[in-house]
Amino acid sequence: MVLEDVSTFLQFSHCYGAWSGVRDNVIHTSDNSIAYPAGRHLCVYNSETKEMSFLLQPENVEVMTAISASPNTRKYLAVAEQLVDGNAQVSVFNTASEKRVKTLAHADCKTFVALCFSNDSKFLVTVGGGPEFTMIYWNWFHAKVVASCRINSDVRRVSFSPLDNVQIASSGPGLLKLWRLQESTLKGFNMVSGKIASSNFTDHAWAPGDRLLASTDNGDVLVVEQGELRCIVKTRLSGSPINTLSVYSSGFIIGGTEGRMSVYEKNDAREKGEDKDPYHHFKTFRSNDNVDILSVSISPQEETLAAFFSNNQVATFPIVNIDILKEGDNHFQYVGSGFHSQQVSGLDVCVRRPLVATCGGDRSVRIWNYMDKTCEVSKSFTEDLSAIAIHPSGFHVLIGFTDKLRFFNVLMDDLRQFQEFPIKGCKEVRFSHGGHKFAAVNISNIVIFSTYTFEKLGVLISHTAMVKSISFSPDDLRLVSAGVDGAVYEWSLQGYTRVEENVTRNVHYSCVVYNQSANAVIACGDDRKISEFVKSATAREVGTPGMRVQQLLLSNNDKILFAGTAEGLILSYIWGVEGLITEGPHYVVARGNVTRMATTPDDCILFVTSEDGTVFQFDIHLMEEGEVVPKKPLDPSSFLDVVLVTRGDMEEKNTTMTDLENKIGEIQVQSEYKLHLQEQDWNDKTKKMKEEMEAARGAAEARFEALRRRKEQQELEAVEAIQNMERAHMKAAEELESLYEKKLAMEGQRYRTLLHEKEDMECSYEEQLEITKSKYNSVIMKLKAEYESKTKEQQDAYNRLKEELANTKASYEEFVRQQDEDHEDEMLKVQQSHKKALEEEQDAVLNLKSQSAIMRRKFDTHKSEMETLKSHLKHKEDELKLANDKGEEQERQIQMLKNDIRDREQTIDNKEKRISELRMKAKELEKIKFVLDYKYKELKKEIEPKETQIIHMKEQIKEMDEELQRDVRTNHALGQALNDKAHKIDNLNVEIKRQRALVQEKERVISLFLSDLEKLVTEIDPSYWRDAIRQLYRSYVKKGAKEQGARDVPDSMDEFARQREHMERSLETLKRRAAKNEEAVKINNQKKATENAVLIDELNALRREKRLLEVKVQELTSELQVGTRKKRREEETSATPADLSSSKEPAVSSRPTSTRKISSGGAGAGAG
């Protein structure tokens, strides 16, 4: 039958597994969706629906190296990809549509190690691989490079500041830098210094505000604010590395070794300056597996946390309930109940239940429910597992261990061993389609057992090497096997005899399958072919150039053949029973070998396992005449809904249920009794509370009535007091108004006097300012002239160094060009000669192998014939003489074959001797290393003048530093003098305050005298005037005379005024002098700082140039060594032993040429 207009395609449905080789390998794309790498693709798992979608990678992508999501919206996902051709790119996906929206690539980056989106998702920063570690600032939507720079240090993480898109942080071993984008240039600043700067920074994250948290490999977290180290938090992981750090609204979370995760919360008191540390430890959690936590991700609403472990497990953690979680319990819940952490070596699908059984290199067996996408049974062992098979009913599994083959019953949540068989290292085991038999491979033999009696039914013996694959026919009457000996045998399971065979030497078969009619078998091996055999003859073949097929799977309707390759691809073919084979699409799946493949009985789902520990589930779609053939959806009712439970477990559960029922009855009785007691207690309390409330209500009413009467009385008293206060205030206001009018007149006269004094002082200060400006203009002009002359000298020196560097570079490039031309000619000659010799040797080896195989086959054939003749010897006594003659003839032929084989082995020994001679000649080529070392020393001498210039510039910098220190000391002395003057000014200010206090006291006495005098004038009674005047005399005249006599000194106020004016003039002079000195020192410091910066930049540029030159010298030296060795090997291979000595002379004579070129290059460099 020829299948026309039939095609097929696979749709990724689910994946049981993950890969830990990516930076930030778990990321929340929404509150319920987690993205993590699996195989060669990116999975997006929904924790609510348990469904999975995929961000598929094309075939040219070899591996993913880093992942990052846009911070706020999680709308975009950036993936750094390493391509097969050695280049790298960054793909940006839209998480909603799961489509690639932009691809970024840069010529300077052959790989990307870190990347991050800006807070508004408009920009993207990436870091390339070593040794340059180029940081690139992208406007990713337009694929435009905004800025780039080389970090030249290992970078583990890079991130944008949440407050500023032009501020970037980077961390790594010995690196914690803050970068700022200024005028399309990235400028870096170290955030820490000293011993801390040399720490290995494993991760960092931005906290709210301008705070950066950085973790180290010794368990510390550094808190950096505004670019400066604020404090160091000693975490509970001290002494062990912190692998990941993540920030959330209440603090931060760190993950480290042995499955430990610590939560730290902010100290509110610290924000007020009352605490030492800004964070405090809250809780520490730990997983049961005690494996390292590599990365964590917090959902946007901070409800769940996703963690990725070093054993390729992805787990979720309920961070929203962190306040009520206990530290001692395991709160991590694995996605899909856990994955395999190493290679999956066995796979089988159940018929009557929706189960898939797998075993792996992690010594665990897992049975998956492919409808619920969960792991129903998981069991770990202490021995290595090599193969697994599940019974069609789903109640039994066979597992191959290193020492035995064991039969297990599949219980509801466990595997219980029932029988074991003495088969060591069983690599392949299969149940028959009916489940009544199973076959197990014992190295080169196949043993058939009965499933129900465990009786050995037969042993199939014919393979001479390990059997790699077996398969039952659909009717279970035949079995086909294939092994590394190149044999494909068909066996009859009725007489356990071989019925068909096909032997292809030099081919190692890895898989073989039957078709549904059992009239043909399909096998694959390392010959890069898929072959179909019908009755021991090859019927059809299809080549797979460039790919080595490891596994085959033929659908139950014989229409589709799937092939898994060692490159991690799935190939599909429209196969059919006969006719032309049509190749279908192929799919990129895993990073390593495809180890197993299986399909469900209805051909709707394909399962693929790989070397990287992942199990992929595909939906198979068949298309006929361009339309998709509809398939029946999976119906849970079509599968068995039965599980196995042992009698002991049932009895234990029944006993437990009986005990629980009794306990429930007792608890009910106790609870009813307690409820009755509580009701009585509540009734008593209610009655007592009512009585207390009635008494309290009566007392409250009486107290309210008393308070009401008291309030009315207080209101009357308040009204009367307010009226009295209003009358007193009106009288006082009239008196104050008249007094303030008099004071305003006095203050107005005083203000006018002070205004005239202020105008006079302004005129004098302006005259002094003009004098000062004219005095210092000449000094400023002189300093400017000196600065311009020094700047010109530095520019001339810089131009001179730049010209010397250009000359050196030109001479070095000329030397490199000459060396490249010589090496290219030598390499072409060496390649041609070696290629020809290699082809001849390969042809000879192939001929010898084929002849040896033919001889061995003939030997085996003759040996079997001799045994046949011996067996018929008793039945043919009349032909005894003829049989003896034939036996002798066969023995002579065998002897001739043995002689021929011996000759062949002697030829091989001669070839090995020839190879050993060539190795001895290769050792002689090591002598050329001396010449290359001499060339390297000459190149090193050319670089030494640059080092001398660097040392001279360092001395200049040291002299300038000393001059700067002298200026600082001068400024310090001036500052001390200024402090002395300030102290004198303070003393004068104290004296002024004392005098002002005396003046205020006089004014107070005068005001009192005026008020008393005003009262006297306003008094009408003349008799009162006499007593009042006497009182005024006693209060003011006598008292004032005494005080004046005690304190008054002639002309003391005039002397004080003169001293004050003198001190004010001296103070102004000192201020002007200090300001002038300060300005001069400031200008000088700025000039020297600028000169130092220019010199440091020049020194750094020279150091980088020196480093590049040394690297180029090393590369040229290594290339020269390789070329010389290849040339010598070519000459020695093509030469005969007689002229070996003559072949050495050209190599020796070629040394002066190379030496001459190097010396000419050195002379050019010296001249430059």
PDB file of C-alpha atoms in Angstrom, residues 715-829:
ATOM      1  CA  GLU A 715     -22.540  77.953  82.845  1.00  0.00           C
ATOM      2  CA  LEU A 716     -23.982  80.780  84.982  1.00  0.00           C
ATOM      3  CA  GLU A 717     -20.624  81.355  86.708  1.00  0.00           C
ATOM      4  CA  ALA A 718     -18.822  81.356  83.351  1.00  0.00           C
ATOM      5  CA  VAL A 719     -21.165  84.009  81.881  1.00  0.00           C
ATOM      6  CA  GLU A 720     -20.569  86.334  84.845  1.00  0.00           C
ATOM      7  CA  ALA A 721     -16.757  85.800  84.673  1.00  0.00           C
ATOM      8  CA  ILE A 722     -16.731  86.524  80.946  1.00  0.00           C
ATOM      9  CA  GLN A 723     -18.506  89.841  81.458  1.00  0.00           C
ATOM     10  CA  ASN A 724     -16.012  90.896  84.148  1.00  0.00           C
ATOM     11  CA  MET A 725     -13.076  89.904  81.910  1.00  0.00           C
ATOM     12  CA  GLU A 726     -14.460  91.929  78.988  1.00  0.00           C
ATOM     13  CA  ARG A 727     -14.677  95.089  81.112  1.00  0.00           C
ATOM     14  CA  ALA A 728     -11.088  94.596  82.414  1.00  0.00           C
ATOM     15  CA  HIS A 729      -9.774  93.961  78.922  1.00  0.00           C
ATOM     16  CA  MET A 730     -11.370  97.075  77.464  1.00  0.00           C
ATOM     17  CA  LYS A 731      -9.719  99.231  80.110  1.00  0.00           C
ATOM     18  CA  ALA A 732      -6.294  97.576  79.617  1.00  0.00           C
ATOM     19  CA  ALA A 733      -6.569  97.949  75.834  1.00  0.00           C
ATOM     20  CA  GLU A 734      -7.103 101.693  76.094  1.00  0.00           C
ATOM     21  CA  GLU A 735      -4.057 102.072  78.333  1.00  0.00           C
ATOM     22  CA  LEU A 736      -1.845  99.961  76.056  1.00  0.00           C
ATOM     23  CA  GLU A 737      -2.911 101.875  72.966  1.00  0.00           C
ATOM     24  CA  SER A 738      -1.724 105.184  74.367  1.00  0.00           C
ATOM     25  CA  LEU A 739       1.554 103.618  75.552  1.00  0.00           C
ATOM     26  CA  TYR A 740       2.278 101.999  72.160  1.00  0.00           C
ATOM     27  CA  GLU A 741       1.775 105.286  70.321  1.00  0.00           C
ATOM     28  CA  LYS A 742       4.561 106.859  72.339  1.00  0.00           C
ATOM     29  CA  LYS A 743       6.852 103.857  71.748  1.00  0.00           C
ATOM     30  CA  LEU A 744       6.223 103.938  67.979  1.00  0.00           C
ATOM     31  CA  ALA A 745       7.349 107.570  67.807  1.00  0.00           C
ATOM     32  CA  MET A 746      10.600 106.722  69.618  1.00  0.00           C
ATOM     33  CA  GLU A 747      11.309 103.650  67.443  1.00  0.00           C
ATOM     34  CA  GLY A 748      10.706 105.667  64.243  1.00  0.00           C
ATOM     35  CA  GLN A 749      13.370 108.191  65.237  1.00  0.00           C
ATOM     36  CA  ARG A 750      15.780 105.344  66.034  1.00  0.00           C
ATOM     37  CA  TYR A 751      15.092 103.635  62.672  1.00  0.00           C
ATOM     38  CA  ARG A 752      15.974 106.750  60.701  1.00  0.00           C
ATOM     39  CA  THR A 753      19.282 107.064  62.570  1.00  0.00           C
ATOM     40  CA  LEU A 754      20.236 103.428  61.837  1.00  0.00           C
ATOM     41  CA  LEU A 755      19.316 103.853  58.145  1.00  0.00           C
ATOM     42  CA  HIS A 756      21.841 106.702  57.751  1.00  0.00           C
ATOM     43  CA  GLU A 757      24.539 104.573  59.415  1.00  0.00           C
ATOM     44  CA  LYS A 758      23.776 101.617  57.080  1.00  0.00           C
ATOM     45  CA  GLU A 759      24.193 103.796  53.962  1.00  0.00           C
ATOM     46  CA  ASP A 760      27.574 105.055  55.189  1.00  0.00           C
ATOM     47  CA  MET A 761      28.800 101.471  55.837  1.00  0.00           C
ATOM     48  CA  GLU A 762      27.691 100.310  52.355  1.00  0.00           C
ATOM     49  CA  CYS A 763      29.733 103.040  50.699  1.00  0.00           C
ATOM     50  CA  SER A 764      32.864 102.103  52.663  1.00  0.00           C
ATOM     51  CA  TYR A 765      32.435  98.362  51.904  1.00  0.00           C
ATOM     52  CA  GLU A 766      32.058  99.010  48.157  1.00  0.00           C
ATOM     53  CA  GLU A 767      35.303 100.996  48.109  1.00  0.00           C
ATOM     54  CA  GLN A 768      37.155  98.168  49.888  1.00  0.00           C
ATOM     55  CA  LEU A 769      35.672  95.569  47.464  1.00  0.00           C
ATOM     56  CA  GLU A 770      36.932  97.465  44.419  1.00  0.00           C
ATOM     57  CA  ILE A 771      40.427  97.649  45.936  1.00  0.00           C
ATOM     58  CA  THR A 772      40.436  93.860  46.601  1.00  0.00           C
ATOM     59  CA  LYS A 773      39.304  93.030  43.035  1.00  0.00           C
ATOM     60  CA  SER A 774      42.030  95.102  41.412  1.00  0.00           C
ATOM     61  CA  LYS A 775      44.634  93.512  43.700  1.00  0.00           C
ATOM     62  CA  TYR A 776      43.811  89.876  42.832  1.00  0.00           C
ATOM     63  CA  ASN A 777      43.076  90.158  39.084  1.00  0.00           C
ATOM     64  CA  SER A 778      46.782  90.043  38.320  1.00  0.00           C
ATOM     65  CA  VAL A 779      47.248  86.920  40.479  1.00  0.00           C
ATOM     66  CA  ILE A 780      44.408  85.103  38.671  1.00  0.00           C
ATOM     67  CA  MET A 781      45.868  85.955  35.248  1.00  0.00           C
ATOM     68  CA  LYS A 782      49.242  84.602  36.290  1.00  0.00           C
ATOM     69  CA  LEU A 783      47.753  81.299  37.521  1.00  0.00           C
ATOM     70  CA  LYS A 784      45.824  80.874  34.258  1.00  0.00           C
ATOM     71  CA  ALA A 785      48.987  81.351  32.229  1.00  0.00           C
ATOM     72  CA  GLU A 786      50.846  78.725  34.296  1.00  0.00           C
ATOM     73  CA  TYR A 787      47.958  76.239  33.936  1.00  0.00           C
ATOM     74  CA  GLU A 788      47.831  76.697  30.131  1.00  0.00           C
ATOM     75  CA  SER A 789      51.566  76.132  29.791  1.00  0.00           C
ATOM     76  CA  LYS A 790      51.451  72.904  31.852  1.00  0.00           C
ATOM     77  CA  THR A 791      48.446  71.695  29.883  1.00  0.00           C
ATOM     78  CA  LYS A 792      50.278  72.254  26.626  1.00  0.00           C
ATOM     79  CA  GLU A 793      53.304  70.306  27.916  1.00  0.00           C
ATOM     80  CA  GLN A 794      51.112  67.361  28.950  1.00  0.00           C
ATOM     81  CA  GLN A 795      49.359  67.387  25.554  1.00  0.00           C
ATOM     82  CA  ASP A 796      52.696  67.330  23.758  1.00  0.00           C
ATOM     83  CA  ALA A 797      53.826  64.382  25.868  1.00  0.00           C
ATOM     84  CA  TYR A 798      50.571  62.565  25.167  1.00  0.00           C
ATOM     85  CA  ASN A 799      50.899  63.131  21.392  1.00  0.00           C
ATOM     86  CA  ARG A 800      54.474  61.886  21.491  1.00  0.00           C
ATOM     87  CA  LEU A 801      53.458  58.686  23.296  1.00  0.00           C
ATOM     88  CA  LYS A 802      50.570  58.182  20.877  1.00  0.00           C
ATOM     89  CA  GLU A 803      52.931  58.418  17.877  1.00  0.00           C
ATOM     90  CA  GLU A 804      55.327  55.916  19.493  1.00  0.00           C
ATOM     91  CA  LEU A 805      52.426  53.543  20.097  1.00  0.00           C
ATOM     92  CA  ALA A 806      51.266  53.824  16.480  1.00  0.00           C
ATOM     93  CA  ASN A 807      54.788  53.068  15.187  1.00  0.00           C
ATOM     94  CA  THR A 808      55.085  50.068  17.508  1.00  0.00           C
ATOM     95  CA  LYS A 809      51.703  48.772  16.429  1.00  0.00           C
ATOM     96  CA  ALA A 810      52.554  49.133  12.721  1.00  0.00           C
ATOM     97  CA  SER A 811      55.837  47.241  13.062  1.00  0.00           C
ATOM     98  CA  TYR A 812      54.142  44.532  15.119  1.00  0.00           C
ATOM     99  CA  GLU A 813      51.350  44.128  12.542  1.00  0.00           C
ATOM    100  CA  GLU A 814      53.930  43.815   9.756  1.00  0.00           C
ATOM    101  CA  PHE A 815      55.721  41.112  11.735  1.00  0.00           C
ATOM    102  CA  VAL A 816      52.427  39.281  12.338  1.00  0.00           C
ATOM    103  CA  ARG A 817      51.523  39.462   8.635  1.00  0.00           C
ATOM    104  CA  GLN A 818      54.862  37.945   7.624  1.00  0.00           C
ATOM    105  CA  GLN A 819      54.466  35.161  10.179  1.00  0.00           C
ATOM    106  CA  ASP A 820      50.890  34.453   9.006  1.00  0.00           C
ATOM    107  CA  GLU A 821      51.991  34.115   5.392  1.00  0.00           C
ATOM    108  CA  ASP A 822      54.770  31.674   6.329  1.00  0.00           C
ATOM    109  CA  HIS A 823      52.473  29.647   8.572  1.00  0.00           C
ATOM    110  CA  GLU A 824      49.669  29.456   5.996  1.00  0.00           C
ATOM    111  CA  ASP A 825      52.007  28.030   3.351  1.00  0.00           C
ATOM    112  CA  GLU A 826      53.427  25.508   5.794  1.00  0.00           C
ATOM    113  CA  MET A 827      49.975  24.502   7.054  1.00  0.00           C
ATOM    114  CA  LEU A 828      48.630  23.934   3.522  1.00  0.00           C
ATOM    115  CA  LYS A 829      51.506  21.639   2.699  1.00  0.00           C
TER     116      LYS A 829
END
